[in-house]
Short mmCIF file of C-alpha atoms and ligand atoms in Angstrom, two decimals:
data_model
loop_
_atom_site.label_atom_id
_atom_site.label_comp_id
_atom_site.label_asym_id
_atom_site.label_seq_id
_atom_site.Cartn_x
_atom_site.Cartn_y
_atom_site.Cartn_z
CA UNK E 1 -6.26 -18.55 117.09
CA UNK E 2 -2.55 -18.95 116.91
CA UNK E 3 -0.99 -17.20 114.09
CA UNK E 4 1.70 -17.69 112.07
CA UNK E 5 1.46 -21.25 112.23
CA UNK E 6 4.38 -23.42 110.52
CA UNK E 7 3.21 -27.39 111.15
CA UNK E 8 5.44 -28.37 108.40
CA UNK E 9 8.25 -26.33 106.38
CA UNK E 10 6.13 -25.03 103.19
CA UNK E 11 5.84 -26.68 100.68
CA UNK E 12 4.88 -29.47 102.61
CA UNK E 13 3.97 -32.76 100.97
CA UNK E 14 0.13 -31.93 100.17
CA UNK E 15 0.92 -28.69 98.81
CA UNK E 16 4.15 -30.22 96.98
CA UNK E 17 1.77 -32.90 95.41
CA UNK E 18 -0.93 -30.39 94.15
CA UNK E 19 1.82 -28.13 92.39
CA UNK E 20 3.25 -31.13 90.70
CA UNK E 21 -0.34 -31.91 89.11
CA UNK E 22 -0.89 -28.61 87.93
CA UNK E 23 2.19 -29.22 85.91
CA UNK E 24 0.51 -32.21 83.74
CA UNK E 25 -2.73 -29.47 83.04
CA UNK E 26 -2.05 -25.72 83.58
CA UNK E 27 -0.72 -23.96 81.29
CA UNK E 28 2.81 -21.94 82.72
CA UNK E 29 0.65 -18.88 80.90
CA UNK E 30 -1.10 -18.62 83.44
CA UNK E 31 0.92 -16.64 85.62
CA UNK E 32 4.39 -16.10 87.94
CA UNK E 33 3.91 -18.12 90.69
CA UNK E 34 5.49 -16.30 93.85
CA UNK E 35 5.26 -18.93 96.37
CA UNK E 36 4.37 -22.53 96.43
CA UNK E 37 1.54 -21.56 98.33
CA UNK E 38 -1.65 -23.79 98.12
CA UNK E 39 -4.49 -22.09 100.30
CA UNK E 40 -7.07 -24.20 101.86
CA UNK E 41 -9.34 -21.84 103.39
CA UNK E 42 -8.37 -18.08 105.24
CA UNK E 43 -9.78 -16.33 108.10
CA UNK E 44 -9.64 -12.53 108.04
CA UNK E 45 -6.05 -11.69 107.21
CA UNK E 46 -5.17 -15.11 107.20
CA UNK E 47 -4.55 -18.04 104.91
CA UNK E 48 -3.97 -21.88 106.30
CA UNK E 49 -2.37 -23.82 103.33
CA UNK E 50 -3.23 -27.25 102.68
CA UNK E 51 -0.82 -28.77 105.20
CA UNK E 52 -2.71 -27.29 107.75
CA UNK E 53 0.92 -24.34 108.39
CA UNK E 54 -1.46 -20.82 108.87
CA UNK E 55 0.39 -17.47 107.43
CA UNK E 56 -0.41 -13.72 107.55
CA UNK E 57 -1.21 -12.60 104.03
CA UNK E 58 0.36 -9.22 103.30
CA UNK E 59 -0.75 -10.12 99.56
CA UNK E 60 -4.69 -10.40 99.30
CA UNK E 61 -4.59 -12.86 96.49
CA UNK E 62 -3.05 -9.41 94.56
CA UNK E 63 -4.85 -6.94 96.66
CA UNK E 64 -8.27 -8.18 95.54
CA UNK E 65 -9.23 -9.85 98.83
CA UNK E 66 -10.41 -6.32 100.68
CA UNK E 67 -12.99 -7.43 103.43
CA UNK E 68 -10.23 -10.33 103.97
CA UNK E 69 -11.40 -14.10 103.85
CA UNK E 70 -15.12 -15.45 104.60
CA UNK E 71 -16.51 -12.68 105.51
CA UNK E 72 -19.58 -13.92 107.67
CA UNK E 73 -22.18 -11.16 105.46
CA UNK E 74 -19.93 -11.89 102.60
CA UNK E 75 -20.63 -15.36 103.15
CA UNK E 76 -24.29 -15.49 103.92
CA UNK E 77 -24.83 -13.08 100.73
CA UNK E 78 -23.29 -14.96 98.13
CA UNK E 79 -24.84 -18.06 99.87
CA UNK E 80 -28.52 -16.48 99.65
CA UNK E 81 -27.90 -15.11 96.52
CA UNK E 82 -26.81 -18.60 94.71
CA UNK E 83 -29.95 -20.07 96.02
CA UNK E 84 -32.52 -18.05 94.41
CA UNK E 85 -30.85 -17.41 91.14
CA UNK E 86 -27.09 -17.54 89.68
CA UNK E 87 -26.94 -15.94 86.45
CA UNK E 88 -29.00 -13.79 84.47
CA UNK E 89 -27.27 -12.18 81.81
CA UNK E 90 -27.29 -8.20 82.23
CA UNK E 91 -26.39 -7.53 78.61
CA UNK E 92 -30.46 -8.98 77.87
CA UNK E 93 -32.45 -8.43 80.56
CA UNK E 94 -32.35 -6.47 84.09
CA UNK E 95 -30.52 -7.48 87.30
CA UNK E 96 -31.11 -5.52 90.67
CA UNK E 97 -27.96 -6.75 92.03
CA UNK E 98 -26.25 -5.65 89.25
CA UNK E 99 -28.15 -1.90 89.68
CA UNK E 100 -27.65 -1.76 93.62
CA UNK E 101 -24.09 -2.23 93.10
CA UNK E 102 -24.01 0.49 90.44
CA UNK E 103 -26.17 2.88 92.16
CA UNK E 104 -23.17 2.48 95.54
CA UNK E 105 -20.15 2.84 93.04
CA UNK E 106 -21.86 6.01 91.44
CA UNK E 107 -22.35 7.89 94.73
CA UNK E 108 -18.99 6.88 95.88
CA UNK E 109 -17.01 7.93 92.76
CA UNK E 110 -15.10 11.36 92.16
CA UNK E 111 -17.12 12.20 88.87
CA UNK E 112 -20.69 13.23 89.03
CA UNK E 113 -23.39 11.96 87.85
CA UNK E 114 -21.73 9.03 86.00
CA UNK E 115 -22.77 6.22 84.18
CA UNK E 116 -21.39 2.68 84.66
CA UNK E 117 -20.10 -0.64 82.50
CA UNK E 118 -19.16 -4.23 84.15
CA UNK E 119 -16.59 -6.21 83.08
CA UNK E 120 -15.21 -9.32 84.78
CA UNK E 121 -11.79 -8.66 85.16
CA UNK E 122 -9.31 -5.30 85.55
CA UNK E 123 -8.12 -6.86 81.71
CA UNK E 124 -11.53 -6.70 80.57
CA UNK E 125 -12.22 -3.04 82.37
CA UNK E 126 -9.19 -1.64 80.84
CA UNK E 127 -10.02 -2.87 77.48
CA UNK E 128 -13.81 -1.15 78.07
CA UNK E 129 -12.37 2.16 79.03
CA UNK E 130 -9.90 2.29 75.34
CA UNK E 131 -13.19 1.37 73.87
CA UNK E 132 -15.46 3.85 75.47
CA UNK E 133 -12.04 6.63 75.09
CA UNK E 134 -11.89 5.39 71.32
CA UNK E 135 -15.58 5.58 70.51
CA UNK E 136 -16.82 8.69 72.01
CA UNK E 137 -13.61 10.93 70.76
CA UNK E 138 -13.45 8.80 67.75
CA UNK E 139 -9.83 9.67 67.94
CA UNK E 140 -6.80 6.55 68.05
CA UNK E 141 -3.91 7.20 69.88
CA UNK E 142 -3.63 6.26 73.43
CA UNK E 143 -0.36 7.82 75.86
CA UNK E 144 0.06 4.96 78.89
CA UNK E 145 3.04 5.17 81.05
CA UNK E 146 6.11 2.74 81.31
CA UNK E 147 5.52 0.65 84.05
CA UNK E 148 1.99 0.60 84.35
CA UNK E 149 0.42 -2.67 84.17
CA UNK E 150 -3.03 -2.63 83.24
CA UNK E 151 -3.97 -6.80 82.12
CA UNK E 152 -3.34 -9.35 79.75
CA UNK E 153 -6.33 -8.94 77.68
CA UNK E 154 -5.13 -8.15 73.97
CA UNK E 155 -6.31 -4.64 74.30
CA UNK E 156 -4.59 -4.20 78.34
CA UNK E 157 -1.68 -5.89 76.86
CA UNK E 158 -1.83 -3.40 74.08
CA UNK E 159 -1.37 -0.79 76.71
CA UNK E 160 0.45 -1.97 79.48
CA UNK E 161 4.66 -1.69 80.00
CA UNK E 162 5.58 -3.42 82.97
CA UNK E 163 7.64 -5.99 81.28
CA UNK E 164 8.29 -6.82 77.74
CA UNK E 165 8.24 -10.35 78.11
CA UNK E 166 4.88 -10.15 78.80
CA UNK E 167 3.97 -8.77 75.15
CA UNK E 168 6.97 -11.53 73.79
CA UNK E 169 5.67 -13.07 70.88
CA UNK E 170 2.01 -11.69 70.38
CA UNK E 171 2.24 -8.83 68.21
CA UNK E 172 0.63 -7.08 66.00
CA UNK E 173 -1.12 -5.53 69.43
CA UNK E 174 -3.10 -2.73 69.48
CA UNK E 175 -1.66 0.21 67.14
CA UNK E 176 -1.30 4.12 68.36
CA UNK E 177 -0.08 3.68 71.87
CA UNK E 178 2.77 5.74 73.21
CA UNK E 179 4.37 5.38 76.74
CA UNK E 180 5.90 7.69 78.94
CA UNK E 181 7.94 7.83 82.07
CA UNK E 182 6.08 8.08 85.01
CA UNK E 183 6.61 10.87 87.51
CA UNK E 184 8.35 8.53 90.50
CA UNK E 185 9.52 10.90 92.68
CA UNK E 186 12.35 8.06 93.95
CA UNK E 187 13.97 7.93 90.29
CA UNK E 188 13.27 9.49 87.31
CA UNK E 189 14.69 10.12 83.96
CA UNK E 190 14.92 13.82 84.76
CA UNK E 191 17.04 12.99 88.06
CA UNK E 192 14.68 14.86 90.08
CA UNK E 193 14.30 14.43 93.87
CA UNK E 194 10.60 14.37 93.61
CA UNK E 195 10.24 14.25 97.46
CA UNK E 196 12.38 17.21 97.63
CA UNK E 197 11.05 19.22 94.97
CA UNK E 198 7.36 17.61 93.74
CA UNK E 199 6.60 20.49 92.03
CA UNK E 200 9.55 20.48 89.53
CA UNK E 201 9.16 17.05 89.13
CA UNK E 202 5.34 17.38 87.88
CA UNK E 203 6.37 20.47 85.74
CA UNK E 204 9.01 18.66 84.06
CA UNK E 205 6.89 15.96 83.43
CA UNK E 206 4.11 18.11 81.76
CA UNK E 207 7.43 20.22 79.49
CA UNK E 208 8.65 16.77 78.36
CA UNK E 209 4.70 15.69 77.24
CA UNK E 210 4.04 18.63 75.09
CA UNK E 211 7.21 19.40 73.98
CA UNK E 212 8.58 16.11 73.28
CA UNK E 213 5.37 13.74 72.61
CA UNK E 214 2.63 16.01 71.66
CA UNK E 215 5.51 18.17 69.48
CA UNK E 216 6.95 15.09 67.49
CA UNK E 217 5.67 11.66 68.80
CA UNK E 218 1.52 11.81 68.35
CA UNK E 219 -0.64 14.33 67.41
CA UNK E 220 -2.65 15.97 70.67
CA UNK E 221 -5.43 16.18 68.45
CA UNK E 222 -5.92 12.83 67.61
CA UNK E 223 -5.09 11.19 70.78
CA UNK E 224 -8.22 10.08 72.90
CA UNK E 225 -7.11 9.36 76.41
CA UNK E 226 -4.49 9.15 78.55
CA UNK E 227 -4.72 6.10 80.69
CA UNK E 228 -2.58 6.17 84.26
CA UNK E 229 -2.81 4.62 87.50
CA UNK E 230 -3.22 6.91 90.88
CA UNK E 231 -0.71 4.90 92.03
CA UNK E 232 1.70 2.85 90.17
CA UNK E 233 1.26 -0.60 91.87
CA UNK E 234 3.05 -3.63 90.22
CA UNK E 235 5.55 -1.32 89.26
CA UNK E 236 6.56 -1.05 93.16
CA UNK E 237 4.17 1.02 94.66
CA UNK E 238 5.06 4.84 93.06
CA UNK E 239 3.25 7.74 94.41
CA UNK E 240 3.24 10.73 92.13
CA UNK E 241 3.52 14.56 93.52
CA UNK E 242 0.35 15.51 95.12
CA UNK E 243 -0.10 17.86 92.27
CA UNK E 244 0.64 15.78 89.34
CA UNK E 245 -2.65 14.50 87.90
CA UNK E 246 -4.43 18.10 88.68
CA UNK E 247 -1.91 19.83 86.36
CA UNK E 248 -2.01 16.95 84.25
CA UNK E 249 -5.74 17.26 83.84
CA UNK E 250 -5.39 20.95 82.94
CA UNK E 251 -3.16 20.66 79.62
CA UNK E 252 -5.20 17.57 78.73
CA UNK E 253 -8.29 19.68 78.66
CA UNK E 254 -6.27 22.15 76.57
CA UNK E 255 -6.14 19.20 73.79
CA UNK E 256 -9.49 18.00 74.66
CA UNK E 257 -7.30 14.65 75.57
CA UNK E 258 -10.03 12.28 78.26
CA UNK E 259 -7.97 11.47 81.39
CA UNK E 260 -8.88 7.55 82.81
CA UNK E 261 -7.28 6.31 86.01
CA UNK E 262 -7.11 2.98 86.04
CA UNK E 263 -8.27 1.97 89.68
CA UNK E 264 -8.20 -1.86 89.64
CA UNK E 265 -5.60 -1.85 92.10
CA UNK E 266 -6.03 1.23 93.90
CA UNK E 267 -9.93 1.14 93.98
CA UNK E 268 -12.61 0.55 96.79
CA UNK E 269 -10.50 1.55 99.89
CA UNK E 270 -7.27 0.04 99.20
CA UNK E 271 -5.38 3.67 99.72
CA UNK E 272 -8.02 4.74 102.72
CA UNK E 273 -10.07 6.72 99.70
CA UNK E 274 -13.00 4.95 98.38
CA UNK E 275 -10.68 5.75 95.08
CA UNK E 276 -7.01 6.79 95.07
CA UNK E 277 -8.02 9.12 92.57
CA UNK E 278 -9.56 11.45 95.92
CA UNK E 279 -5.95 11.80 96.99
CA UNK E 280 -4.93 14.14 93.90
CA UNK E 281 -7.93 16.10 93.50
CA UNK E 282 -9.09 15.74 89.75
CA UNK E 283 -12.00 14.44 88.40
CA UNK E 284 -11.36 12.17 85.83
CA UNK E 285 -13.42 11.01 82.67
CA UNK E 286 -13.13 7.44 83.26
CA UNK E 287 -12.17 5.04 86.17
CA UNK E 288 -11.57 1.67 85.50
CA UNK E 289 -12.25 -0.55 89.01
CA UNK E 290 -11.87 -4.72 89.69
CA UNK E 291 -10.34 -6.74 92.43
CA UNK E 292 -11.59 -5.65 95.42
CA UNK E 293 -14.92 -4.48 94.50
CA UNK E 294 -16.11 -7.97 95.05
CA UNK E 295 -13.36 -8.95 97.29
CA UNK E 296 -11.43 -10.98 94.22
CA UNK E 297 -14.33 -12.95 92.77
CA UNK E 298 -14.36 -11.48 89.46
CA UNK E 299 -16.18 -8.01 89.23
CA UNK E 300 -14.79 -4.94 87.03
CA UNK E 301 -15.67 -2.64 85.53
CA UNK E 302 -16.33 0.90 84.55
CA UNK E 303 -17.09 4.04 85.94
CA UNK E 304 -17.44 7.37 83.19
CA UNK E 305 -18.70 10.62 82.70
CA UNK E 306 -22.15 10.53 81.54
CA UNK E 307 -21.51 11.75 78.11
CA UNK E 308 -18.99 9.28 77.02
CA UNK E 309 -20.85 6.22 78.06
CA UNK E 310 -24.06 7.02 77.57
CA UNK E 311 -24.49 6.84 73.97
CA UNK E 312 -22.28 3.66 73.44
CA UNK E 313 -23.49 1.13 70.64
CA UNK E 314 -26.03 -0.83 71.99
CA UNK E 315 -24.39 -4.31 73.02
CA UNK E 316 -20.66 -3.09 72.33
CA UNK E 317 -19.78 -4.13 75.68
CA UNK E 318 -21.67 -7.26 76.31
CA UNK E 319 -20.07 -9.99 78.22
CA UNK E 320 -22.24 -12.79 79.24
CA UNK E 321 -21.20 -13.28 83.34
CA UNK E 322 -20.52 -9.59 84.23
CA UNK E 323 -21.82 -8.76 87.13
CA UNK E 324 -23.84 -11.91 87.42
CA UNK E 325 -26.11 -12.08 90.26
CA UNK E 326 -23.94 -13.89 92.42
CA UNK E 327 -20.82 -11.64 92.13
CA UNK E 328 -22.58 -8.79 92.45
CA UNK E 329 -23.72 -10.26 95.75
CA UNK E 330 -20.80 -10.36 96.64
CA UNK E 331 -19.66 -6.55 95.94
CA UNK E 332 -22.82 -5.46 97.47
CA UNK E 333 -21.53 -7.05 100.36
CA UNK E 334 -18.13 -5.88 100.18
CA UNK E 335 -19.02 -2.33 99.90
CA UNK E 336 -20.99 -2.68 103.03
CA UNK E 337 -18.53 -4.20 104.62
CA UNK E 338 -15.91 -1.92 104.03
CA UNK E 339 -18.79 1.22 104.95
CA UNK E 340 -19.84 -0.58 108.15
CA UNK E 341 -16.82 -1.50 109.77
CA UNK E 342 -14.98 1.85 108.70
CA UNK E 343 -12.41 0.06 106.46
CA UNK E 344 -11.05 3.27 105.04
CA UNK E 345 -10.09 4.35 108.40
CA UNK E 346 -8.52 0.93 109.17
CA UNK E 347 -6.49 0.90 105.85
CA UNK E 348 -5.43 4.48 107.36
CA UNK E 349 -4.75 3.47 110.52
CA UNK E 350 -2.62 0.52 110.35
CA UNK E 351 -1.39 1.45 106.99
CA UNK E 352 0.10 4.71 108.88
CA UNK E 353 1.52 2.20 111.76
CA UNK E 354 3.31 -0.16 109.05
CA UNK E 355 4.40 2.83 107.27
CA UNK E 356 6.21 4.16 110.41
CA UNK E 357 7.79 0.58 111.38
CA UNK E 358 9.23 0.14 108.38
CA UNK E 359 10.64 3.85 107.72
CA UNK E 360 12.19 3.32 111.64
CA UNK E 361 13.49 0.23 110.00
CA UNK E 362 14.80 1.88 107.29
CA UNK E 363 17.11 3.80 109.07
CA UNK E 364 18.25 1.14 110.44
CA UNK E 365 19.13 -1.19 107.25
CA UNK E 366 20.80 0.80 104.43
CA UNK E 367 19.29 -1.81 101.98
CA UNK E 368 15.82 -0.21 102.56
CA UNK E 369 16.23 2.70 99.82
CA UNK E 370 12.86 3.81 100.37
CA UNK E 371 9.11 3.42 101.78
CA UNK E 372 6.37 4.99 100.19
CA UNK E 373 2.30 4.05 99.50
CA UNK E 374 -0.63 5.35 101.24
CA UNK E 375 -3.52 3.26 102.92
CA UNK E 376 -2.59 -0.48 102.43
CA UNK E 377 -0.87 -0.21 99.41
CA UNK E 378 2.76 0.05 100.87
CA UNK E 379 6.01 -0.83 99.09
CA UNK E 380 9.40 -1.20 100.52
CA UNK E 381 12.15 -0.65 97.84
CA UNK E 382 15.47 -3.04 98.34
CA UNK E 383 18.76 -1.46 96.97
CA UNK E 384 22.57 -2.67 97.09
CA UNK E 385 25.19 0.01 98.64
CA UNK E 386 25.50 1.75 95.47
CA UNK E 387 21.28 2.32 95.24
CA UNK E 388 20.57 0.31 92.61
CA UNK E 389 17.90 -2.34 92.70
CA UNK E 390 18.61 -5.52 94.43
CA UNK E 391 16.12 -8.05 93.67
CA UNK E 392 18.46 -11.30 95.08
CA UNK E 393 17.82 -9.70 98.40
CA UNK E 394 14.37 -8.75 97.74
CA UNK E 395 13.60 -12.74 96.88
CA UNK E 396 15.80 -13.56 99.53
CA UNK E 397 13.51 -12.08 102.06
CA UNK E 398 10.12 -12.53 100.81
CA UNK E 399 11.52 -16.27 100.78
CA UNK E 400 12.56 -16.69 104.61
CA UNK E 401 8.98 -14.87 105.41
CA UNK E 402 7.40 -17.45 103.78
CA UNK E 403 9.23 -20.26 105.63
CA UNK E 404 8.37 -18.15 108.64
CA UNK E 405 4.68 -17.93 108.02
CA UNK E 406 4.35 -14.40 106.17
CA UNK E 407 3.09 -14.00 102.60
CA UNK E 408 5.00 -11.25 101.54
CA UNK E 409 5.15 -10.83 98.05
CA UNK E 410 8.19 -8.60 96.19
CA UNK E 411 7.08 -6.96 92.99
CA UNK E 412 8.59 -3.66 90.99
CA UNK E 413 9.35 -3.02 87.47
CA UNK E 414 12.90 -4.14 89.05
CA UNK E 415 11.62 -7.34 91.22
CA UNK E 416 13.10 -5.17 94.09
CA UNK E 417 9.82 -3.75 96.34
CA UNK E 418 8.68 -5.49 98.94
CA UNK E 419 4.89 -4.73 98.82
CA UNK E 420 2.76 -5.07 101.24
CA UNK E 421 -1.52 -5.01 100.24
CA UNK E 422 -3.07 -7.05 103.40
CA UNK E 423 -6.93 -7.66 103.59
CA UNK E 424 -8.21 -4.05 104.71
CA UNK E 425 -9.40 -6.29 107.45
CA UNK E 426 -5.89 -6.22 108.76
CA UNK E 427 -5.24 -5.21 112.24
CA UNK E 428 -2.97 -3.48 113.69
CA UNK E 429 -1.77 -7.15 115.89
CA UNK E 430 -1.43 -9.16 113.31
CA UNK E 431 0.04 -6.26 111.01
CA UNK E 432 2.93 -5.50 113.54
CA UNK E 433 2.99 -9.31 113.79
CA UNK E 434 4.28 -9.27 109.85
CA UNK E 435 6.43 -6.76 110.28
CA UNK E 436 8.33 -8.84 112.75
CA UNK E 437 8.51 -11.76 110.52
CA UNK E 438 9.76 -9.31 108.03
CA UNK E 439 12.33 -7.70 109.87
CA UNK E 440 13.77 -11.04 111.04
CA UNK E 441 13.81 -12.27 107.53
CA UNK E 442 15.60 -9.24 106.54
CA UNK E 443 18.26 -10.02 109.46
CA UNK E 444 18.66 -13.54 108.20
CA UNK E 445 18.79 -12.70 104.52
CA UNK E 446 21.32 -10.02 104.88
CA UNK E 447 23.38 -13.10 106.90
CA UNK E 448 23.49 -14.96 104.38
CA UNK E 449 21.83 -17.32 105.74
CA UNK E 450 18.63 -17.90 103.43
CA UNK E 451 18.92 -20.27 100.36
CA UNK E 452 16.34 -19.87 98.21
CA UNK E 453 14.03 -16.53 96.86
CA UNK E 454 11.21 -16.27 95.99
CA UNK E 455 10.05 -15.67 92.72
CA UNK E 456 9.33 -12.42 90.84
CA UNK E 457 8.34 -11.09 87.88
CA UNK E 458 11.67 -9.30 86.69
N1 PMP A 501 -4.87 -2.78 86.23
C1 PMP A 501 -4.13 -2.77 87.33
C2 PMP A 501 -3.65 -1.47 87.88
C3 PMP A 501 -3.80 -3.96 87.97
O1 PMP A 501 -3.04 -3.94 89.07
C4 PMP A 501 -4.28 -5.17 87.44
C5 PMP A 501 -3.93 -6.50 88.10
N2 PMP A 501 -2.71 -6.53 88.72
C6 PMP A 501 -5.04 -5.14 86.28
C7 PMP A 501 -5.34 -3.92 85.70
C8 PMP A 501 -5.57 -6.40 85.65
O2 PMP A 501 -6.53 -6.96 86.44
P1 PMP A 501 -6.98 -8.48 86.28
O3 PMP A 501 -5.81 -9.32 86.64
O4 PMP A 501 -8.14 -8.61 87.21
O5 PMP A 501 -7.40 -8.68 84.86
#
């Protein structure tokens, strides 16, 4: 098949008419639309829009769409499974989907022996994991770090800090939260070169929690959890030192504080790990998981040490379609999927190629301050000459790549990283394929020639 495919400059008119109807009914709540993009049907890594143009997705419908798009055993299990019967509701009687799925994601996660909760959404998982942090320490404050975005559910809301806007108007939230920086070795507060010198950076980082936070902000002994992400992702893709969460984990202990990674994003093979978590070396106390468990069609949930969940309140977590026999179809066959056609080593494999194109082309273009992520979970941060973010430019690409058949979405607490979360389907072809698109849409922005930009969250 021929790929990218432009028929028609997007938006063309049938995707232009759609996006003026869901003016009249959708609510502009429900989200930052990045590209008038209105997908027909997709194929692997890619998407064909309504007007028929075809476009390699470096975006996964938010990096939920891991084993790409109809996936023949994706397909023919979801199809099977809606058949014989489409809901029956876990929280009253028993599901063997539900139980196959839960028996894979206990085997695969880094904490023995745990015991599992389904949610719907990441929102919903996040919200689980304060509630199962809350209950079983019965202890209220919550540390979360700026930047992190963890869902719009009242309780994620509660804890996220990747924009402000996005709490604008709703409070009171959830009380007892505190935020701190995260450790990105590219900037930091402490104006650390965490590439240079990891180790300092994750010691400083530890000094500044007890002596600062747990000294005068929140008491250590009251404080349940501490809820991070392996890897930052909506924030623009921030790797921590290799060291951070293991030291991190120690001086938790020494408050008896539960560490919970929140996985949504990072989850089921999207860093080459069945769980980013596996790149740090810690065993956590919770894991909160979503997206691409099911490829995008609405699993969560979440994954704890058997203490803390198993003694939950009987129906505290009951919600009616979680895990429903139909989605759970489909994460049964999405973890097959990504077992049987060694998608781990894929997201490796060509994440390792894009990684090196784009640090070649980073020498290259001064405006590429850095390139970072591991697996397929790859950012590329934009600067101006004087290093700060530049998130014109940024829109300015991701803009031309669209007109040139690339979805290439920009993100960052700063709208300035490029990120790049394909289908772990991706190959290497069509990856280098993108990367061409991008490069050229760099050239052009950076001409001035590109009019409009694409828009992001900042
Ligand atoms: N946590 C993280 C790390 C996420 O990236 C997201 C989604 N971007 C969420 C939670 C929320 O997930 P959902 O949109 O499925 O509710």
């Amino acid at each position: 098949m021929e790929f990218p495919k432009i028929v028609t400059t997007p938006p063309g008119p049938r995707a232009q008419e759609i996006i003026e109807r869901e003016k009249r009914v959708i609510s502009s709540g429900l989200g930052v639309k990045l590209f008038p993009l209105v997908p027909e049907r997709g194929y692997g890594a890619l998407v064909e829009d309504v007007d028929g143009n075809v476009f390699i997705d470096f975006l996964a419908g938010a990096a939920a769409a891991s084993t790409g798009y109809s996936h023949p055993e994706l397909v023919k299990e979801v199809q099977e499974q809606v058949k014989k019967i489409q809901h029956s509701m876990i929280g009253y009687t028993y599901s063997k989907r539900a139980i196959e799925v839960a028996e894979i994601l206990a085997e695969k996660a880094p904490i023995s022996e745990p015991r599992i909760l389904f949610g719907m959404s990441g929102s919903d998982a996040l919200d689980l994991t304060m509630m199962a942090a809350r209950f079983s320490t019965r202890k209220p404050w919550i540390v979360a770090f700026i930047g992190a975005y963890h869902g719009q559910t009242y309780g994620a809301t509660s804890i996220a800090a990747f924009q402000s806007s996005q709490k604008m108007g709703l409070s009171p939230l959830i009380p007892n939260v505190v935020w701190v920086p995260y450790p990105n070795p590219y900037k930091n507060p402490w104006g650390i070169n965490g590439y240079d010198e990891p180790e300092e950076l994750t010691n400083r980082f530890l000094d500044y929690l007890e002596s600062y936070i747990f000294a005068h902000v929140l008491p250590p002994d009251e404080t349940a959890v501490l809820i991070a992400e392996p890897i930052q992702g909506d924030a623009g893709i921030v790797v921590p030192p290799e060291n951070f969460f293991a030291e991190l984990k120690k001086l938790l202990e020494e408050y008896g504080i539960l560490l919970a990674m929140d996985e949504v994003q990072t989850g089921i093979g999207r860093t080459g790990k069945w769980f980013a978590t596996e790149w740090f070396g810690v065993e956590p106390d919770l894991i909160a998981f979503g997206k691409g468990v099911a490829s995008g069609m609405g699993l969560s949930g979440v994954i704890g040490r058997r203490e803390l969940l198993e003694n939950l309140t009987s129906g505290s977590a009951l919600l009616t379609p979680a895990a429903n026999p139909v989605v759970s179809a489909a994460a049964y066959a999405t973890l097959r999927v990504i077992k049987r056609e060694n998608l781990l080593e894929n997201a490796l494999r060509v994440g390792r190629f894009i990684k090196k194109r784009l640090s070649e082309m980073k020498e290259e273009y001064e405006v590429i301050g850095d390139v970072r992520g591991k697996g397929l979970m790859i950012g590329a941060e934009i600067v101006n000459p004087d290093g700060r973010p530049d998130p014109e430019l940024t829109g300015k690409i991701c803009w031309r790549a669209f007109e040139l058949g690339l979805i290439l979405p920009s993100y960052g607490m700063f709208g300035n990283v490029i990120r790049i979360t394909p289908p772990l389907v991706i190959t290497e072809e069509l990856a280098e394929k993108g990367l061409e698109i991008m490069e050229r849409a760099l050239k052009d922005a950076l001409a001035g020639k590109v009019t409009g930009r694409t828009i992001t969250w900042h």
